[in-house]
Short mmCIF file of C-alpha atoms in Angstrom, two decimals:
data_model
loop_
_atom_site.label_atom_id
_atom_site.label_comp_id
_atom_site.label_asym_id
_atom_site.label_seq_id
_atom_site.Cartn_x
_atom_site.Cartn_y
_atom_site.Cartn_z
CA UNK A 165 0.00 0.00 0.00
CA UNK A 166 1.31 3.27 -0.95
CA UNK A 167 -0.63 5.06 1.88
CA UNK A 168 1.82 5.14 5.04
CA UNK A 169 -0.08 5.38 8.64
CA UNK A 170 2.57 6.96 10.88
CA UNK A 171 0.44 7.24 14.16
CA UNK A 172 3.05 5.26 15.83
CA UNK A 173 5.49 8.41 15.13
CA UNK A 174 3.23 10.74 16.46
CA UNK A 175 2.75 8.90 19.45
CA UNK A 176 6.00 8.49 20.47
CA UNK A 177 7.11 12.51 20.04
CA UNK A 178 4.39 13.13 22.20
CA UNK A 179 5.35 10.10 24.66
CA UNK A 180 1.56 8.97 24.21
CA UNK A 181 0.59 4.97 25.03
CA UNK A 182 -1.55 3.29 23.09
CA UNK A 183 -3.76 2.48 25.51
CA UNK A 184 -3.72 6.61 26.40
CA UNK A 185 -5.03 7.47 22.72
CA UNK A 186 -7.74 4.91 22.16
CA UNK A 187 -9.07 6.06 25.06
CA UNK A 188 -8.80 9.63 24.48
CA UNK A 189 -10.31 8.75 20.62
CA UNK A 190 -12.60 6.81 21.79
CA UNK A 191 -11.95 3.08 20.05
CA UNK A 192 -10.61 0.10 21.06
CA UNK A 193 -6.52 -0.91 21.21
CA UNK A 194 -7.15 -3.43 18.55
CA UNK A 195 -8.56 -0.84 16.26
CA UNK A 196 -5.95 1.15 16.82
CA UNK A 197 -3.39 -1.55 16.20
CA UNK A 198 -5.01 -2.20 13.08
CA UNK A 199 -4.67 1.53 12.04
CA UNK A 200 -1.27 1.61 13.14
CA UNK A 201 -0.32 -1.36 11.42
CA UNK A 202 -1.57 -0.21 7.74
CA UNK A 203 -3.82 -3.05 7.91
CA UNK A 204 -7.19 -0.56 8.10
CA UNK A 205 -9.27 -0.32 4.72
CA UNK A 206 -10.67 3.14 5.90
CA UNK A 207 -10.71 5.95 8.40
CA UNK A 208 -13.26 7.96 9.38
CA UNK A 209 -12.80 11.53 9.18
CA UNK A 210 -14.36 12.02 12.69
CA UNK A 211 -11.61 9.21 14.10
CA UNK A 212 -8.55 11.79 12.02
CA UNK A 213 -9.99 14.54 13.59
CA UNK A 214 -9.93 12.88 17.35
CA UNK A 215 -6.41 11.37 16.61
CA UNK A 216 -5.06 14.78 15.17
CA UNK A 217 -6.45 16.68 18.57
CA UNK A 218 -5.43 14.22 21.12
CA UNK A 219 -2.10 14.28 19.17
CA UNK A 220 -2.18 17.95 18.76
CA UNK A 221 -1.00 17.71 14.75
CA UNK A 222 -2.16 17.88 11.36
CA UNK A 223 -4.03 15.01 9.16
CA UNK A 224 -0.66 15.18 7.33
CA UNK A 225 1.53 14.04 9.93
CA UNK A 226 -0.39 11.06 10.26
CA UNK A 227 -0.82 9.93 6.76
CA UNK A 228 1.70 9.82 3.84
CA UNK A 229 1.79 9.12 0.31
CA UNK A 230 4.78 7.01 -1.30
CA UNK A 231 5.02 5.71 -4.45
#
């Protein structure tokens, strides 16, 4: 996939658990992981929007495009 999920960055410059931001988002760990991972088929906008403000960034520093 040439979409790259870098939550896991995020997280750790703002020394954030996992456990921490699916609780603050409001989803489970496993859907989380599953984000994380790459492994999701979609996101909601409404779940970007929770990650980006518990994160306190921007919808691009969570998702990439590579070629």
């Amino acid at each position: 996939m040439s979409i790259i999920v870098n939550v896991d960055v995020m997280m750790a410059k703002r020394k954030m658990s996992s456990q921490e931001l699916a609780e603050r988002i409001g989803i489970t760990q496993a859907n989380l992981s599953i984000l994380k991972t790459g492994k999701a088929k979609a996101v909601r906008f409404s779940t970007l929007e929770a990650i980006c403000k518990a994160l306190d960034c921007q919808p691009g520093d969570i998702l990439e495009y590579k070629k």
